[in-house]
Short mmCIF file of C-alpha atoms in Angstrom, two decimals:
data_model
loop_
_atom_site.label_atom_id
_atom_site.label_comp_id
_atom_site.label_asym_id
_atom_site.label_seq_id
_atom_site.Cartn_x
_atom_site.Cartn_y
_atom_site.Cartn_z
CA MET A 1 126.42 83.39 150.36
CA ILE A 2 123.95 83.08 153.18
CA ALA A 3 121.05 83.14 150.74
CA SER A 4 122.58 80.50 148.50
CA THR A 5 123.13 78.04 151.34
CA GLY A 6 120.03 78.99 153.29
CA THR A 7 117.51 78.20 150.59
CA PRO A 8 118.43 74.49 150.23
CA ALA A 9 118.67 74.22 154.00
CA THR A 10 115.20 75.70 154.38
CA PHE A 11 113.85 73.34 151.74
CA ARG A 12 115.41 70.32 153.47
CA ALA A 13 113.99 71.49 156.78
CA SER A 14 110.53 71.82 155.22
CA LEU A 15 110.76 68.31 153.79
CA ARG A 16 111.90 66.95 157.15
CA SER A 17 109.00 68.72 158.87
CA MET A 18 106.53 67.34 156.36
CA LYS A 19 107.92 63.83 156.82
CA GLU A 20 107.70 64.06 160.60
CA SER A 21 104.13 65.36 160.47
CA GLY A 22 103.07 62.58 158.11
CA TYR A 23 102.18 64.82 155.17
CA LEU A 24 104.30 62.98 152.59
CA LYS A 25 102.96 59.54 153.50
CA ASP A 26 99.47 60.99 153.87
CA TRP A 27 99.38 62.49 150.39
CA GLY A 28 101.55 59.78 148.84
CA ILE A 29 99.06 56.99 149.47
CA ALA A 30 96.19 59.01 148.02
CA VAL A 31 98.08 60.13 144.93
CA LEU A 32 99.36 56.57 144.33
CA VAL A 33 95.82 55.14 144.44
CA ILE A 34 94.40 57.83 142.15
CA VAL A 35 97.21 57.63 139.59
CA ALA A 36 97.10 53.81 139.57
CA ILE A 37 93.38 53.86 138.79
CA LYS A 38 93.78 56.45 136.04
CA LEU A 39 96.70 54.60 134.45
CA ALA A 40 94.75 51.34 134.52
CA TRP A 41 91.86 53.01 132.71
CA LEU A 42 94.26 54.59 130.24
CA VAL A 43 95.58 51.12 129.37
CA ILE A 44 92.05 49.68 129.17
CA ASP A 45 90.70 52.47 126.96
CA HIS A 46 92.78 55.19 125.30
CA THR A 47 90.22 56.12 122.63
CA LEU A 48 89.72 59.87 122.26
CA ARG A 49 86.25 60.84 121.05
CA LEU A 50 84.29 63.76 119.61
CA TYR A 51 80.98 65.35 120.51
CA MET A 52 79.47 67.03 117.46
CA GLY A 53 79.55 69.86 116.90
CA ASP A 54 81.07 71.23 120.16
CA SER A 55 84.33 69.38 119.60
CA MET A 56 84.70 70.79 116.09
CA VAL A 57 84.19 74.32 117.42
CA PHE A 58 86.83 73.75 120.10
CA LEU A 59 89.30 72.32 117.60
CA ALA A 60 88.81 75.21 115.19
CA ALA A 61 89.13 77.80 117.95
CA SER A 62 92.18 76.02 119.33
CA GLU A 63 93.95 76.01 115.98
CA ARG A 64 93.39 79.72 115.34
CA LEU A 65 93.26 81.01 118.94
CA LEU A 66 89.77 82.36 118.43
CA SER A 67 86.89 82.84 120.88
CA PRO A 68 83.95 80.54 120.07
CA GLY A 69 80.93 82.77 120.62
CA ALA A 70 78.78 80.29 122.53
CA ARG A 71 81.45 78.06 124.06
CA SER A 72 84.61 78.20 126.16
CA TRP A 73 87.48 80.26 124.80
CA LEU A 74 89.69 79.27 127.74
CA TYR A 75 89.38 75.54 127.08
CA ALA A 76 90.10 76.05 123.39
CA TRP A 77 93.15 78.18 124.12
CA THR A 78 94.40 75.71 126.73
CA LEU A 79 94.14 72.91 124.17
CA HIS A 80 96.22 75.04 121.81
CA PHE A 81 99.08 75.46 124.26
CA THR A 82 98.99 72.04 125.96
CA SER A 83 98.08 69.66 123.15
CA PHE A 84 97.45 71.14 119.74
CA GLN A 85 101.02 72.16 119.04
CA LEU A 86 102.07 68.51 118.90
CA GLY A 87 99.69 67.80 116.02
CA ALA A 88 98.33 64.54 117.45
CA PRO A 89 95.25 63.52 119.45
CA GLY A 90 97.13 61.67 122.22
CA PRO A 91 98.26 64.78 124.13
CA VAL A 92 94.63 65.92 124.43
CA LEU A 93 93.75 62.72 126.29
CA VAL A 94 96.86 62.96 128.46
CA ALA A 95 96.01 66.55 129.42
CA HIS A 96 92.45 65.51 130.34
CA VAL A 97 93.68 62.62 132.49
CA ILE A 98 96.12 64.89 134.33
CA TRP A 99 93.36 67.43 135.00
CA SER A 100 91.10 64.65 136.26
CA ILE A 101 93.83 63.36 138.58
CA MET A 102 94.17 66.86 140.02
CA SER A 103 90.41 67.04 140.68
CA CYS A 104 90.56 63.71 142.52
CA VAL A 105 93.55 64.88 144.56
CA GLY A 106 91.58 68.05 145.31
CA LEU A 107 88.75 65.95 146.71
CA TYR A 108 91.18 64.08 148.93
CA GLY A 109 92.81 67.30 150.12
CA PHE A 110 89.51 68.98 150.94
CA LEU A 111 88.19 66.02 152.92
CA ARG A 112 91.47 65.32 154.68
CA HIS A 113 92.74 68.80 155.48
CA ALA A 114 89.67 71.04 155.44
CA LEU A 115 87.11 68.63 156.93
CA LYS A 116 89.75 66.56 158.81
CA LEU A 117 88.24 63.18 157.99
CA ARG A 118 90.07 59.91 158.49
CA GLN A 119 92.46 58.92 155.76
CA TRP A 120 90.74 55.75 154.65
CA LEU A 121 87.52 57.65 154.04
CA CYS A 122 89.31 60.33 152.02
CA VAL A 123 91.21 57.78 149.93
CA LEU A 124 87.99 55.84 149.35
CA ALA A 125 86.12 58.91 148.12
CA ALA A 126 88.97 60.03 145.85
CA GLY A 127 89.47 56.51 144.48
CA LEU A 128 85.77 56.14 143.68
CA LEU A 129 85.80 59.49 141.90
CA ALA A 130 88.86 58.40 139.90
CA THR A 131 86.89 55.52 138.37
CA GLU A 132 83.45 57.17 138.27
CA PRO A 133 81.77 56.67 134.85
CA VAL A 134 81.20 60.24 133.68
CA GLN A 135 84.69 61.29 134.79
CA ILE A 136 86.28 58.43 132.86
CA PHE A 137 84.29 59.02 129.69
CA MET A 138 84.58 62.82 129.62
CA GLU A 139 88.35 62.49 129.92
CA ARG A 140 88.10 60.84 126.50
CA MET A 141 85.94 63.56 124.94
CA VAL A 142 87.19 66.76 123.31
CA LEU A 143 84.97 68.78 125.65
CA ALA A 144 85.50 71.29 128.44
CA GLU A 145 83.95 69.24 131.27
CA THR A 146 87.17 67.82 132.77
CA PHE A 147 89.03 71.13 132.75
CA GLY A 148 85.94 72.95 134.03
CA LEU A 149 85.61 70.65 137.03
CA LEU A 150 89.26 71.24 137.92
CA ALA A 151 88.70 75.01 137.85
CA LEU A 152 85.61 74.64 140.06
CA VAL A 153 87.48 72.42 142.52
CA CYS A 154 90.36 74.91 142.68
CA THR A 155 87.87 77.69 143.39
CA LEU A 156 86.41 75.69 146.29
CA LEU A 157 89.86 74.89 147.69
CA VAL A 158 91.02 78.50 147.52
CA LEU A 159 87.84 79.77 149.19
CA SER A 160 88.32 77.06 151.81
CA ARG A 161 91.77 78.48 152.51
CA TYR A 162 90.29 81.97 152.66
CA LEU A 163 87.97 80.83 155.45
CA VAL A 164 91.02 79.64 157.40
CA THR A 165 93.21 82.72 156.92
CA GLY A 166 90.67 85.51 156.40
CA ARG A 167 93.06 87.11 153.91
CA LEU A 168 91.71 89.08 150.96
CA GLY A 169 94.45 87.74 148.70
CA TRP A 170 93.01 84.24 148.97
CA TYR A 171 89.54 85.61 148.38
CA TRP A 172 90.56 87.44 145.22
CA LEU A 173 92.27 84.29 143.98
CA GLY A 174 89.00 82.45 144.61
CA VAL A 175 87.09 85.07 142.61
CA LEU A 176 89.55 84.68 139.74
CA GLY A 177 89.19 80.90 139.98
CA GLY A 178 85.43 81.29 139.69
CA LEU A 179 85.85 83.47 136.62
CA ALA A 180 88.14 80.83 135.11
CA ALA A 181 85.56 78.12 135.83
CA GLY A 182 82.91 80.26 134.14
CA ALA A 183 85.19 80.95 131.20
CA ILE A 184 85.57 77.19 130.74
CA ARG A 185 81.96 76.22 131.42
CA PRO A 186 79.55 79.19 131.41
CA ASN A 187 76.93 77.25 133.39
CA PHE A 188 79.29 77.53 136.40
CA ILE A 189 79.02 81.33 136.48
CA PRO A 190 75.94 81.53 138.79
CA LEU A 191 77.46 78.87 141.05
CA THR A 192 80.87 80.50 141.44
CA LEU A 193 79.24 83.91 141.92
CA GLY A 194 77.21 82.41 144.75
CA MET A 195 80.30 80.79 146.26
CA ALA A 196 82.11 84.14 146.20
CA ILE A 197 79.16 85.79 147.97
CA VAL A 198 78.64 83.19 150.70
CA ALA A 199 82.34 82.75 151.59
CA PRO A 200 82.72 86.25 153.14
CA ALA A 201 79.34 85.79 154.84
CA ILE A 202 80.51 82.52 156.42
CA LEU A 203 83.73 84.18 157.54
CA ALA A 204 81.90 87.19 158.98
CA ALA A 205 79.51 84.98 160.93
CA ALA A 206 82.41 82.94 162.31
CA GLN A 207 84.37 86.04 163.35
CA ILE A 208 81.37 87.58 165.10
CA ARG A 209 80.66 84.26 166.78
CA ASN A 210 84.24 84.23 168.06
CA GLY A 211 83.93 87.72 169.51
CA SER A 212 85.46 89.94 166.81
CA SER A 213 84.37 93.56 166.59
CA ARG A 214 81.59 94.09 164.08
CA GLY A 215 83.20 97.16 162.48
CA PRO A 216 86.29 95.43 161.04
CA VAL A 217 84.20 92.38 160.13
CA TRP A 218 81.74 94.40 158.05
CA ARG A 219 84.56 96.42 156.48
CA HIS A 220 86.22 93.21 155.35
CA ALA A 221 82.90 91.93 153.96
CA PHE A 222 82.33 95.19 152.07
CA ILE A 223 85.83 95.11 150.56
CA SER A 224 85.28 91.47 149.54
CA LEU A 225 82.05 92.40 147.77
CA LEU A 226 83.82 95.28 146.03
CA VAL A 227 86.58 92.93 144.86
CA LEU A 228 83.93 90.55 143.50
CA VAL A 229 81.98 93.25 141.64
CA LEU A 230 85.05 94.92 140.14
CA SER A 231 86.59 91.62 139.06
CA HIS A 232 83.45 90.44 137.28
CA ALA A 233 82.75 93.86 135.78
CA GLY A 234 86.32 94.06 134.50
CA TYR A 235 86.24 90.57 133.03
CA THR A 236 82.90 90.97 131.27
CA TRP A 237 83.96 94.36 129.87
CA LEU A 238 87.26 93.04 128.55
CA TYR A 239 85.65 89.94 127.11
CA GLY A 240 82.86 91.89 125.43
CA LYS A 241 85.38 94.31 123.94
CA SER A 242 87.55 91.48 122.64
CA VAL A 243 84.66 89.83 120.77
CA GLY A 244 82.95 93.04 119.66
CA GLN A 245 79.88 92.58 121.84
CA PRO A 246 78.44 94.30 124.93
CA PRO A 247 79.90 93.13 128.26
CA GLY A 248 79.12 89.50 128.99
CA TYR A 249 80.50 86.10 129.91
CA VAL A 250 79.90 84.61 126.46
CA ALA A 251 79.65 86.49 123.19
CA HIS A 252 76.28 85.04 122.23
CA THR A 253 74.54 85.55 125.56
CA GLY A 254 71.21 86.39 123.95
CA MET A 255 71.33 83.43 121.59
CA MET A 256 72.02 81.00 124.44
CA ARG A 257 69.22 82.48 126.57
CA ILE A 258 66.74 81.83 123.74
CA GLY A 259 67.44 78.14 124.25
CA LEU A 260 66.49 78.59 127.89
CA VAL A 261 63.40 80.83 127.89
CA ALA A 262 61.84 80.27 124.44
CA PRO A 263 58.45 79.14 125.89
CA LEU A 264 58.20 82.41 127.87
CA ILE A 265 58.79 84.81 124.96
CA LYS A 266 55.73 86.81 123.86
CA PRO A 267 55.12 89.28 121.00
CA GLU A 268 55.15 92.32 123.34
CA HIS A 269 58.71 91.53 124.36
CA PHE A 270 59.87 92.70 120.91
CA GLU A 271 58.65 96.28 121.42
CA GLY A 272 61.35 98.82 120.54
CA THR A 273 63.79 96.22 119.18
CA GLY A 274 63.16 96.95 115.52
CA VAL A 275 61.69 93.46 115.05
CA SER A 276 57.97 92.81 115.04
CA GLY A 277 56.52 90.40 117.56
CA ARG A 278 54.67 88.80 114.66
CA LEU A 279 57.97 87.05 113.95
CA LEU A 280 56.91 84.41 116.47
CA ASP A 281 54.12 83.34 114.12
CA GLU A 282 56.71 82.61 111.44
CA VAL A 283 58.71 80.21 113.62
CA GLU A 284 57.91 76.69 112.47
CA ARG A 285 59.07 74.89 115.61
CA ASP A 286 56.68 74.90 118.57
CA LEU A 287 57.72 77.63 121.04
CA ASP A 288 55.53 76.30 123.85
CA ASP A 289 57.15 72.86 123.87
CA HIS A 290 59.98 73.09 126.41
CA TRP A 291 61.61 69.96 124.95
CA GLN A 292 62.30 71.95 121.78
CA ARG A 293 64.25 74.77 123.43
CA GLY A 294 67.68 73.71 122.22
CA HIS A 295 66.39 73.43 118.66
CA HIS A 296 65.41 77.11 118.73
CA ILE A 297 69.15 77.83 118.74
CA TRP A 298 70.63 75.15 116.51
CA GLY A 299 67.72 74.12 114.30
CA SER A 300 67.12 75.86 110.97
CA ASP A 301 63.42 76.19 111.87
CA GLY A 302 64.04 77.76 115.30
CA LEU A 303 63.66 81.28 116.67
CA TRP A 304 67.34 82.25 116.51
CA PRO A 305 67.68 81.70 112.72
CA LYS A 306 64.53 83.82 112.24
CA LEU A 307 66.06 86.62 114.31
CA GLN A 308 69.21 86.45 112.24
CA GLN A 309 67.13 87.00 109.13
CA ALA A 310 65.01 89.78 110.65
CA SER A 311 67.68 91.95 112.31
CA GLU A 312 71.16 93.26 111.63
CA ASN A 313 71.94 92.82 115.33
CA PRO A 314 70.10 89.65 116.37
CA GLU A 315 72.25 89.24 119.48
CA MET A 316 71.00 92.48 121.03
CA VAL A 317 67.39 91.68 120.10
CA ALA A 318 67.80 88.26 121.71
CA ARG A 319 69.27 89.77 124.89
CA THR A 320 66.37 92.22 125.13
CA ILE A 321 63.49 89.80 124.55
CA THR A 322 64.94 87.07 126.80
CA ARG A 323 65.56 89.53 129.63
CA ARG A 324 61.99 90.82 129.39
CA ALA A 325 60.62 87.29 129.28
CA MET A 326 62.45 86.32 132.48
CA LEU A 327 61.40 89.52 134.28
CA ASP A 328 57.75 89.11 133.24
CA ASP A 329 57.53 85.52 134.49
CA PRO A 330 60.42 84.77 136.88
CA LEU A 331 58.75 81.64 138.22
CA GLY A 332 57.92 80.41 134.74
CA LEU A 333 61.49 79.33 134.12
CA ILE A 334 61.48 77.21 137.28
CA ARG A 335 58.15 75.66 136.28
CA VAL A 336 59.42 74.79 132.80
CA ASN A 337 62.71 73.38 134.08
CA LEU A 338 60.98 71.25 136.70
CA GLU A 339 59.03 69.66 133.87
CA THR A 340 62.27 69.11 132.00
CA MET A 341 63.89 67.41 134.99
CA ASN A 342 61.09 64.85 134.95
CA GLY A 343 62.73 63.63 131.76
CA TYR A 344 65.41 61.88 133.80
CA PHE A 345 62.69 59.36 134.73
CA ASP A 346 61.46 58.91 131.15
CA ASP A 347 63.15 55.81 129.73
CA LYS A 348 62.69 56.91 126.12
CA ARG A 349 64.24 60.35 126.66
CA VAL A 350 67.04 58.86 128.73
CA TYR A 351 67.84 56.35 125.98
CA TRP A 352 68.06 58.93 123.19
CA ARG A 353 69.87 61.47 125.34
CA MET A 354 72.54 58.97 126.31
CA LEU A 355 73.12 58.11 122.65
CA ASP A 356 73.77 61.79 122.02
CA ASP A 357 75.98 62.26 125.09
CA GLU A 358 78.04 59.24 124.01
CA GLY A 359 78.98 61.11 120.84
CA GLN A 360 77.17 58.89 118.35
CA ILE A 361 76.56 61.76 115.92
CA ALA A 362 79.28 61.29 113.32
CA PRO A 363 81.20 64.22 111.82
CA SER A 364 80.62 65.06 108.18
CA ALA A 365 83.08 64.07 105.45
CA PRO A 366 84.61 67.60 105.28
CA GLU A 367 84.99 67.62 109.06
CA ILE A 368 86.69 64.22 108.99
CA ARG A 369 89.18 65.55 106.43
CA ASP A 370 89.71 68.71 108.52
CA ILE A 371 90.46 66.72 111.68
CA LYS A 372 92.88 64.51 109.75
CA ARG A 373 94.70 67.60 108.52
CA LYS A 374 94.85 69.28 111.93
CA LEU A 375 95.75 66.39 114.19
CA ASP A 376 96.66 63.48 111.89
CA TRP A 377 93.67 61.75 113.48
CA ASP A 378 91.41 59.45 111.47
CA VAL A 379 87.93 59.63 113.05
CA GLN A 380 86.17 57.66 110.30
CA GLY A 381 83.76 55.28 112.06
CA LEU A 382 84.74 56.55 115.51
CA ALA A 383 81.21 57.63 116.46
CA ARG A 384 79.91 54.05 116.22
CA SER A 385 82.89 52.21 117.66
CA PRO A 386 82.38 50.75 121.17
CA SER A 387 84.91 50.96 123.97
CA PRO A 388 85.03 50.11 127.71
CA ALA A 389 84.77 53.75 128.83
CA ARG A 390 81.74 54.35 126.60
CA THR A 391 80.05 51.20 127.92
CA TRP A 392 80.84 52.21 131.52
CA PHE A 393 79.30 55.63 130.91
CA SER A 394 76.25 54.31 129.06
CA ARG A 395 75.31 52.17 132.06
CA SER A 396 75.51 55.05 134.53
CA THR A 397 72.17 56.78 133.89
CA GLN A 398 70.63 55.70 137.20
CA TRP A 399 73.76 56.63 139.12
CA LEU A 400 73.95 60.10 137.59
CA THR A 401 70.23 60.67 138.12
CA PHE A 402 70.81 59.75 141.76
CA CYS A 403 73.63 62.30 141.94
CA LEU A 404 71.34 65.03 140.59
CA PHE A 405 68.42 64.42 142.91
CA ALA A 406 70.34 63.25 145.98
CA LEU A 407 72.94 66.02 146.16
CA ALA A 408 70.70 68.54 147.95
CA PRO A 409 69.53 66.18 150.75
CA LEU A 410 73.04 64.75 151.08
CA SER A 411 74.46 68.27 151.42
CA LEU A 412 72.00 69.12 154.20
CA LEU A 413 72.60 65.83 155.99
CA ALA A 414 76.39 66.26 155.78
CA LEU A 415 76.06 69.81 157.10
CA ALA A 416 74.05 68.54 160.07
CA ALA A 417 76.69 65.84 160.67
CA GLY A 418 79.50 68.40 160.68
CA TRP A 419 77.71 71.27 162.41
CA ASN A 420 79.20 70.70 165.85
CA ARG A 421 82.72 70.00 164.63
CA GLN A 422 85.52 72.55 164.52
CA THR A 423 85.25 72.41 160.73
CA ARG A 424 81.72 73.85 160.65
CA ASP A 425 82.66 76.69 158.27
CA GLN A 426 84.17 74.25 155.78
CA SER A 427 81.08 72.03 156.01
CA LEU A 428 78.90 75.07 155.38
CA LEU A 429 80.92 76.02 152.29
CA LEU A 430 80.61 72.47 150.94
CA ALA A 431 76.87 72.30 151.65
CA LEU A 432 76.05 75.66 150.10
CA THR A 433 78.13 74.84 147.03
CA GLY A 434 76.25 71.56 146.60
CA LEU A 435 72.90 73.29 146.99
CA GLY A 436 74.06 75.93 144.50
CA MET A 437 74.89 73.22 141.97
CA VAL A 438 71.38 71.79 142.21
CA ALA A 439 69.80 75.25 142.00
CA GLY A 440 71.94 76.11 138.98
CA HIS A 441 70.90 72.95 137.18
CA LEU A 442 67.25 73.61 137.99
CA LEU A 443 67.44 77.17 136.67
CA PHE A 444 69.71 76.83 133.66
CA ALA A 445 69.63 73.26 132.29
CA HIS A 446 67.18 73.25 129.38
CA ILE A 447 67.56 69.59 128.40
CA VAL A 448 68.07 66.17 129.93
CA SER A 449 71.83 65.63 129.64
CA PHE A 450 74.11 63.33 131.56
CA ARG A 451 77.28 65.14 130.60
CA TYR A 452 75.81 68.22 132.28
CA LEU A 453 76.01 66.22 135.54
CA HIS A 454 79.77 65.73 135.23
CA ALA A 455 80.61 67.79 138.35
CA PHE A 456 77.93 66.29 140.61
CA PRO A 457 79.75 63.08 141.65
CA TRP A 458 82.62 65.12 143.16
CA PHE A 459 80.23 66.71 145.62
CA VAL A 460 78.18 63.55 146.16
CA PHE A 461 81.31 61.62 147.19
CA ALA A 462 82.43 64.50 149.42
CA ASN A 463 79.12 64.58 151.27
CA LEU A 464 78.89 60.80 151.49
CA ALA A 465 82.36 60.76 153.10
CA VAL A 466 81.22 63.25 155.73
CA ILE A 467 78.07 61.26 156.44
CA LEU A 468 79.98 57.97 156.61
CA SER A 469 82.46 59.56 159.01
CA TRP A 470 79.58 60.59 161.24
CA ILE A 471 78.04 57.11 161.09
CA THR A 472 81.25 55.22 161.81
CA GLY A 473 82.35 57.32 164.76
CA PRO A 474 83.65 60.71 165.89
CA GLY A 475 87.32 60.12 165.10
CA THR A 476 88.99 62.73 162.89
CA ARG A 477 92.52 63.39 161.76
CA SER A 478 95.02 64.69 164.28
CA SER A 479 94.98 68.45 164.81
CA ARG A 480 98.78 68.53 164.34
CA HIS A 481 98.19 68.70 160.58
CA GLY A 482 96.50 72.06 160.91
CA ALA A 483 93.23 73.42 159.56
CA GLY A 484 92.14 74.26 156.07
CA THR A 485 93.37 73.18 152.70
#
């Protein structure tokens, strides 16, 4: 009897406490602004689009609950359970919009409750993100970007909470969030690994700075590292076993790495693989041209198709030769990718890349019939049809290029602005995550692609809010709301 009456009383007391502290009004304004912007865009443009052939792979994997070897199984499975069962395209768009709203709310929460910035700044940053071009357009694409950003944001928020509480439970949840982000978008794996490494280091430094004994601090850091290693080892083992491959984050790890390090592969790297290094002479597409790297995976005249013809286990051969290539010339990959990043300032490459990112490659006639059967969705002519969201995205090349090249200096400037505040640890987590995003793009992006920059605006707006707070004055939110997210 006590339990039955106590629970509602406790809930009412919690609501009353939240109302008195301003939490409900605080969050209510932000959520109202974000949802209003998203609903307005949904009315303006509710056209769902495809990116060939990633979208077809996701749709096929979603229908059959399969694991696409080179793409996200978690996104495909989530589509199956949230949208695909209804047999219509609309629920896919609705799910994407909801995920995007949650990412915007996450930005508000991090700025307001972890960094303790003033409300107007937090609402401004979240509202700008809600209408940012690549966010709006990717919500309307059958791609993993929107869901992947939400997983990354959740990882950051959980690790932020871990810095406040110092509890291993929060840390493990952050590690699992990072694994989820990597399962949705594999290019997030290095970033979330780095986040999971630096978070215990930030906490340890803060505890020692505050006078804690070094013994318990180092024990906690060691246990955190053990949790990280065991979680990733367990995931990669289970995933590899489920797809019949060695442990890994994606089934076709070797294939995907060919698209990254093709210019670095030499004949001697094939030694002991059962495939002769003379195979490279048979590849028609130029291996030294770093602009051709993606074609060595997907093109019929690339290196990967040749490996498939020459070996019964091309995946293992690809893993071996790409690993050797990276170990032989570790700086070569950085050199090649720096040259690739210059493409963001090449008008011709930008023009053609944006056409591709917009989804202007039309599906084939059999694929059109397949989509019609699966989702009762007629995509005939969709690739060429204009819409406000597509136009908004197509005009954002300079903005997204700014996000890529400005994120690192903005992260450092925001860290300097927040260094002497009580939220230094949170500022450090934000700055290192932003720097990690830039480093990850430099190391692992093999083409100019604006959809690859989908997550950058979240961190650009976060850092700009911190810098603007520093410029406009020292005022922060009241300490009565507490620390952390």
